[in-house]
Amino acid sequence: MPIAEAVLLYTNFHRRFGLGDVTRDGLNPQWREYAHGLSRLGTHEQRAGWTQQFYTQAPEERPAFPDHVFGCFDFHASDDSGIVRLHFYNRDTLGSLSRGRTGERQRELANMFASIRQRFPDARHVEGRSWLYGIEAYRRLFPEEYVRSRVVMEHDRRFQGMARWGQFLDRRGNVKPALKETFLHNIGRLDATRLWEVFPLPSFRVSAPIDAFYARYEIQI
């Protein structure tokens, strides 16, 4: 596979460059510029340098649905499926998941689900996918029924978001050395049919009826 195509499909660069979700058709001209430059380089150092240079000039990443953002959380809801999908971003410089900020995170979730209740009354189920469900500081924010449902994500071919890559960054955006070294070591025994096993921390899939969230955050149904 050409390296530009591999980077498109198996990294989160497209989204980190502020270009949104990946679609195979009609790729953004900015991505084409990046891919063309990448394909002409021959060493890892050159490719890393080009990637860093391109990132510094890229537009800021923006939420797909700006009016669905509540502090460190945002969501996507579909009237057709009745499913709400949760997303988390580190937007709190005081420590997004520190115990001292637990109350603020729960207030954000309560406000978000109150909005969902009003704007998407047909929503029936909540789903999440993230390595963060392996961390107690994150799990404690949610209904027990939700976090108890977690299963490790396998047979997954989506590597373009932060559901896996976010584990490598600390709250200041710096790379965590120990996880980086584990990842690089694991690449040495890569099984191309089980790519998820290269990541130091597993990602989980969770789900629960939305009524469990309404009850947890005391939102009247």
mmCIF file of C-alpha atoms in Angstrom:
data_model
loop_
_atom_site.group_PDB
_atom_site.id
_atom_site.type_symbol
_atom_site.label_atom_id
_atom_site.label_comp_id
_atom_site.label_asym_id
_atom_site.label_seq_id
_atom_site.Cartn_x
_atom_site.Cartn_y
_atom_site.Cartn_z
ATOM 1 C CA MET A 1 0.000 0.000 0.000
ATOM 2 C CA PRO A 2 1.382 3.472 -0.826
ATOM 3 C CA ILE A 3 2.395 5.273 2.345
ATOM 4 C CA ALA A 4 0.035 8.211 1.740
ATOM 5 C CA GLU A 5 -2.915 5.810 1.563
ATOM 6 C CA ALA A 6 -1.785 3.973 4.702
ATOM 7 C CA VAL A 7 -1.521 7.262 6.600
ATOM 8 C CA LEU A 8 -4.989 8.250 5.404
ATOM 9 C CA LEU A 9 -6.615 5.000 6.523
ATOM 10 C CA TYR A 10 -4.663 4.084 9.663
ATOM 11 C CA THR A 11 -3.737 7.326 11.425
ATOM 12 C CA ASN A 12 -5.726 10.279 12.728
ATOM 13 C CA PHE A 13 -3.747 12.851 10.717
ATOM 14 C CA HIS A 14 -6.682 13.769 8.460
ATOM 15 C CA ARG A 15 -8.738 14.877 11.450
ATOM 16 C CA ARG A 16 -5.788 16.442 13.288
ATOM 17 C CA PHE A 17 -5.166 18.569 10.187
ATOM 18 C CA GLY A 18 -8.661 20.024 10.686
ATOM 19 C CA LEU A 19 -10.047 18.268 7.596
ATOM 20 C CA GLY A 20 -12.830 16.339 9.335
ATOM 21 C CA ASP A 21 -13.724 12.697 8.821
ATOM 22 C CA VAL A 22 -12.126 10.696 6.042
ATOM 23 C CA THR A 23 -14.106 9.923 2.915
ATOM 24 C CA ARG A 24 -12.600 7.887 0.102
ATOM 25 C CA ASP A 25 -14.223 10.054 -2.555
ATOM 26 C CA GLY A 26 -13.545 13.729 -3.098
ATOM 27 C CA LEU A 27 -10.585 14.056 -0.731
ATOM 28 C CA ASN A 28 -9.869 17.561 0.483
ATOM 29 C CA PRO A 29 -7.322 19.406 -1.727
ATOM 30 C CA GLN A 30 -5.255 20.134 1.385
ATOM 31 C CA TRP A 31 -4.937 16.434 2.063
ATOM 32 C CA ARG A 32 -3.921 15.821 -1.522
ATOM 33 C CA GLU A 33 -1.137 18.372 -1.086
ATOM 34 C CA TYR A 34 0.069 16.617 2.062
ATOM 35 C CA ALA A 35 -0.163 13.149 0.464
ATOM 36 C CA HIS A 36 1.738 14.271 -2.629
ATOM 37 C CA GLY A 37 4.555 15.667 -0.510
ATOM 38 C CA LEU A 38 4.668 12.582 1.694
ATOM 39 C CA SER A 39 4.890 10.189 -1.239
ATOM 40 C CA ARG A 40 7.951 11.994 -2.615
ATOM 41 C CA LEU A 41 10.018 11.576 0.581
ATOM 42 C CA GLY A 42 12.231 8.599 1.253
ATOM 43 C CA THR A 43 13.112 8.567 4.965
ATOM 44 C CA HIS A 44 11.171 8.519 8.202
ATOM 45 C CA GLU A 45 12.828 11.748 9.364
ATOM 46 C CA GLN A 46 11.794 13.548 6.169
ATOM 47 C CA ARG A 47 8.218 12.308 6.433
ATOM 48 C CA ALA A 48 7.976 13.277 10.098
ATOM 49 C CA GLY A 49 9.347 16.734 9.319
ATOM 50 C CA TRP A 50 6.888 17.251 6.470
ATOM 51 C CA THR A 51 4.003 16.094 8.662
ATOM 52 C CA GLN A 52 4.939 18.494 11.453
ATOM 53 C CA GLN A 53 5.369 21.354 8.985
ATOM 54 C CA PHE A 54 1.991 20.659 7.409
ATOM 55 C CA TYR A 55 0.286 20.454 10.801
ATOM 56 C CA THR A 56 1.554 23.883 11.859
ATOM 57 C CA GLN A 57 -0.105 25.404 8.764
ATOM 58 C CA ALA A 58 -3.347 23.403 8.949
ATOM 59 C CA PRO A 59 -6.654 24.897 10.097
ATOM 60 C CA GLU A 60 -7.723 24.312 13.684
ATOM 61 C CA GLU A 61 -9.715 21.149 14.183
ATOM 62 C CA ARG A 62 -13.373 21.946 14.742
ATOM 63 C CA PRO A 63 -16.242 19.832 16.057
ATOM 64 C CA ALA A 64 -18.483 18.377 13.371
ATOM 65 C CA PHE A 65 -21.494 19.710 15.311
ATOM 66 C CA PRO A 66 -20.451 22.867 17.204
ATOM 67 C CA ASP A 67 -23.830 23.198 18.936
ATOM 68 C CA HIS A 68 -23.409 19.702 20.403
ATOM 69 C CA VAL A 69 -20.361 20.652 22.511
ATOM 70 C CA PHE A 70 -20.638 20.757 26.312
ATOM 71 C CA GLY A 71 -17.256 21.428 27.899
ATOM 72 C CA CYS A 72 -15.088 18.343 27.424
ATOM 73 C CA PHE A 73 -17.911 16.374 25.807
ATOM 74 C CA ASP A 74 -19.771 16.419 22.548
ATOM 75 C CA PHE A 75 -22.138 14.047 20.861
ATOM 76 C CA HIS A 76 -23.635 12.934 17.601
ATOM 77 C CA ALA A 77 -27.298 11.957 17.480
ATOM 78 C CA SER A 78 -29.286 10.393 14.679
ATOM 79 C CA ASP A 79 -33.045 10.703 14.486
ATOM 80 C CA ASP A 80 -33.131 7.666 12.202
ATOM 81 C CA SER A 81 -31.213 5.250 14.435
ATOM 82 C CA GLY A 82 -32.158 6.645 17.827
ATOM 83 C CA ILE A 83 -28.498 6.306 18.875
ATOM 84 C CA VAL A 84 -26.432 8.984 20.649
ATOM 85 C CA ARG A 85 -22.656 8.633 20.356
ATOM 86 C CA LEU A 86 -20.476 10.296 22.989
ATOM 87 C CA HIS A 87 -17.061 11.865 22.436
ATOM 88 C CA PHE A 88 -14.528 13.320 24.877
ATOM 89 C CA TYR A 89 -11.861 15.965 24.277
ATOM 90 C CA ASN A 90 -9.389 17.422 26.747
ATOM 91 C CA ARG A 91 -10.546 21.033 26.915
ATOM 92 C CA ASP A 92 -9.809 21.660 30.607
ATOM 93 C CA THR A 93 -6.316 22.881 31.455
ATOM 94 C CA LEU A 94 -6.957 22.197 35.157
ATOM 95 C CA GLY A 95 -7.070 18.446 34.584
ATOM 96 C CA SER A 96 -10.070 17.096 32.736
ATOM 97 C CA LEU A 97 -10.327 13.853 34.700
ATOM 98 C CA SER A 98 -8.856 14.894 38.034
ATOM 99 C CA ARG A 99 -11.046 14.169 41.046
ATOM 100 C CA GLY A 100 -11.333 17.881 41.738
ATOM 101 C CA ARG A 101 -12.964 18.386 38.327
ATOM 102 C CA THR A 102 -15.396 15.464 38.578
ATOM 103 C CA GLY A 103 -18.266 17.747 39.545
ATOM 104 C CA GLU A 104 -17.671 19.980 36.537
ATOM 105 C CA ARG A 105 -17.583 16.992 34.164
ATOM 106 C CA GLN A 106 -20.846 15.679 35.593
ATOM 107 C CA ARG A 107 -22.467 19.100 35.226
ATOM 108 C CA GLU A 108 -21.419 19.106 31.575
ATOM 109 C CA LEU A 109 -22.933 15.680 31.065
ATOM 110 C CA ALA A 110 -26.151 16.684 32.835
ATOM 111 C CA ASN A 111 -26.485 19.766 30.630
ATOM 112 C CA MET A 112 -25.728 17.732 27.538
ATOM 113 C CA PHE A 113 -28.324 15.071 28.246
ATOM 114 C CA ALA A 114 -30.903 17.684 29.156
ATOM 115 C CA SER A 115 -30.301 19.174 25.704
ATOM 116 C CA ILE A 116 -30.502 15.743 24.070
ATOM 117 C CA ARG A 117 -33.778 15.048 25.865
ATOM 118 C CA GLN A 118 -35.239 18.250 24.471
ATOM 119 C CA ARG A 119 -33.775 18.191 20.958
ATOM 120 C CA PHE A 120 -33.737 14.448 20.259
ATOM 121 C CA PRO A 121 -36.755 13.024 22.105
ATOM 122 C CA ASP A 122 -36.640 9.833 20.024
ATOM 123 C CA ALA A 123 -33.119 8.930 21.190
ATOM 124 C CA ARG A 124 -33.163 5.507 22.795
ATOM 125 C CA HIS A 125 -29.577 4.333 23.205
ATOM 126 C CA VAL A 126 -26.125 5.733 24.019
ATOM 127 C CA GLU A 127 -22.886 4.323 22.626
ATOM 128 C CA GLY A 128 -19.221 5.112 23.175
ATOM 129 C CA ARG A 129 -15.868 3.891 21.882
ATOM 130 C CA SER A 130 -12.629 4.831 23.585
ATOM 131 C CA TRP A 131 -9.568 3.633 25.458
ATOM 132 C CA LEU A 132 -10.724 5.983 28.223
ATOM 133 C CA TYR A 133 -13.260 3.421 29.439
ATOM 134 C CA GLY A 134 -10.276 1.533 30.832
ATOM 135 C CA ILE A 135 -9.658 4.376 33.298
ATOM 136 C CA GLU A 136 -11.653 4.557 36.533
ATOM 137 C CA ALA A 137 -11.474 8.368 36.561
ATOM 138 C CA TYR A 138 -13.474 8.371 33.316
ATOM 139 C CA ARG A 139 -15.826 5.507 34.125
ATOM 140 C CA ARG A 140 -17.002 7.139 37.354
ATOM 141 C CA LEU A 141 -18.671 9.907 35.348
ATOM 142 C CA PHE A 142 -21.234 7.569 33.784
ATOM 143 C CA PRO A 143 -24.092 5.272 34.783
ATOM 144 C CA GLU A 144 -22.999 1.886 36.109
ATOM 145 C CA GLU A 145 -25.053 0.071 33.486
ATOM 146 C CA TYR A 146 -23.130 1.887 30.763
ATOM 147 C CA VAL A 147 -19.592 1.194 31.982
ATOM 148 C CA ARG A 148 -20.471 -2.378 32.986
ATOM 149 C CA SER A 149 -21.242 -3.128 29.327
ATOM 150 C CA ARG A 150 -17.687 -2.483 28.134
ATOM 151 C CA VAL A 151 -16.049 -4.960 25.800
ATOM 152 C CA VAL A 152 -12.646 -4.720 24.120
ATOM 153 C CA MET A 153 -12.868 -3.528 20.536
ATOM 154 C CA GLU A 154 -11.527 -6.165 18.159
ATOM 155 C CA HIS A 155 -12.044 -6.681 14.446
ATOM 156 C CA ASP A 156 -11.958 -2.890 14.200
ATOM 157 C CA ARG A 157 -10.678 -1.187 11.062
ATOM 158 C CA ARG A 158 -11.207 2.430 12.076
ATOM 159 C CA PHE A 159 -8.038 4.111 13.283
ATOM 160 C CA GLN A 160 -8.745 7.674 12.172
ATOM 161 C CA GLY A 161 -10.017 9.230 15.398
ATOM 162 C CA MET A 162 -8.825 9.617 18.967
ATOM 163 C CA ALA A 163 -10.539 6.432 20.198
ATOM 164 C CA ARG A 164 -7.100 4.795 20.058
ATOM 165 C CA TRP A 165 -4.489 7.484 19.352
ATOM 166 C CA GLY A 166 -5.480 9.728 22.254
ATOM 167 C CA GLN A 167 -3.861 7.366 24.742
ATOM 168 C CA PHE A 168 -0.413 8.622 23.720
ATOM 169 C CA LEU A 169 -0.968 12.231 24.827
ATOM 170 C CA ASP A 170 -0.988 13.663 28.331
ATOM 171 C CA ARG A 171 -3.284 16.529 29.324
ATOM 172 C CA ARG A 172 -0.767 19.070 28.023
ATOM 173 C CA GLY A 173 -0.550 17.429 24.606
ATOM 174 C CA ASN A 174 2.868 15.861 25.177
ATOM 175 C CA VAL A 175 3.648 12.300 24.111
ATOM 176 C CA LYS A 176 3.788 9.783 26.980
ATOM 177 C CA PRO A 177 7.260 8.198 26.701
ATOM 178 C CA ALA A 178 6.399 4.786 28.166
ATOM 179 C CA LEU A 179 3.400 4.235 25.896
ATOM 180 C CA LYS A 180 5.353 5.448 22.875
ATOM 181 C CA GLU A 181 8.125 2.941 23.552
ATOM 182 C CA THR A 182 5.636 0.114 24.058
ATOM 183 C CA PHE A 183 3.925 0.982 20.778
ATOM 184 C CA LEU A 184 7.202 1.042 18.841
ATOM 185 C CA HIS A 185 8.222 -2.273 20.405
ATOM 186 C CA ASN A 186 4.891 -3.851 19.467
ATOM 187 C CA ILE A 187 5.292 -2.795 15.848
ATOM 188 C CA GLY A 188 8.224 -5.204 15.684
ATOM 189 C CA ARG A 189 5.797 -8.113 16.036
ATOM 190 C CA LEU A 190 2.924 -6.571 14.089
ATOM 191 C CA ASP A 191 0.123 -8.819 12.894
ATOM 192 C CA ALA A 192 -1.454 -6.876 10.025
ATOM 193 C CA THR A 193 -4.768 -8.656 10.607
ATOM 194 C CA ARG A 194 -4.922 -7.585 14.271
ATOM 195 C CA LEU A 195 -3.711 -3.989 14.222
ATOM 196 C CA TRP A 196 -5.478 -3.067 17.458
ATOM 197 C CA GLU A 197 -3.086 -5.277 19.431
ATOM 198 C CA VAL A 198 -0.196 -2.887 18.717
ATOM 199 C CA PHE A 199 -1.713 -0.210 20.952
ATOM 200 C CA PRO A 200 -0.588 -0.388 24.610
ATOM 201 C CA LEU A 201 -4.082 0.273 26.003
ATOM 202 C CA PRO A 202 -7.156 -1.458 24.614
ATOM 203 C CA SER A 203 -10.149 0.477 23.389
ATOM 204 C CA PHE A 204 -13.628 -0.426 24.565
ATOM 205 C CA ARG A 205 -17.131 -0.339 23.171
ATOM 206 C CA VAL A 206 -19.894 0.548 25.638
ATOM 207 C CA SER A 207 -23.651 1.025 25.353
ATOM 208 C CA ALA A 208 -26.768 1.455 27.478
ATOM 209 C CA PRO A 209 -30.361 2.707 27.191
ATOM 210 C CA ILE A 210 -30.531 6.485 27.364
ATOM 211 C CA ASP A 211 -32.919 6.267 30.322
ATOM 212 C CA ALA A 212 -29.942 5.187 32.466
ATOM 213 C CA PHE A 213 -28.333 8.571 31.737
ATOM 214 C CA TYR A 214 -31.515 10.496 32.423
ATOM 215 C CA ALA A 215 -31.751 8.740 35.789
ATOM 216 C CA ARG A 216 -28.068 9.298 36.642
ATOM 217 C CA TYR A 217 -28.199 13.022 35.899
ATOM 218 C CA GLU A 218 -31.715 13.475 37.322
ATOM 219 C CA ILE A 219 -33.297 14.586 34.052
ATOM 220 C CA GLN A 220 -37.058 14.288 33.992
ATOM 221 C CA ILE A 221 -38.413 12.028 31.273
#
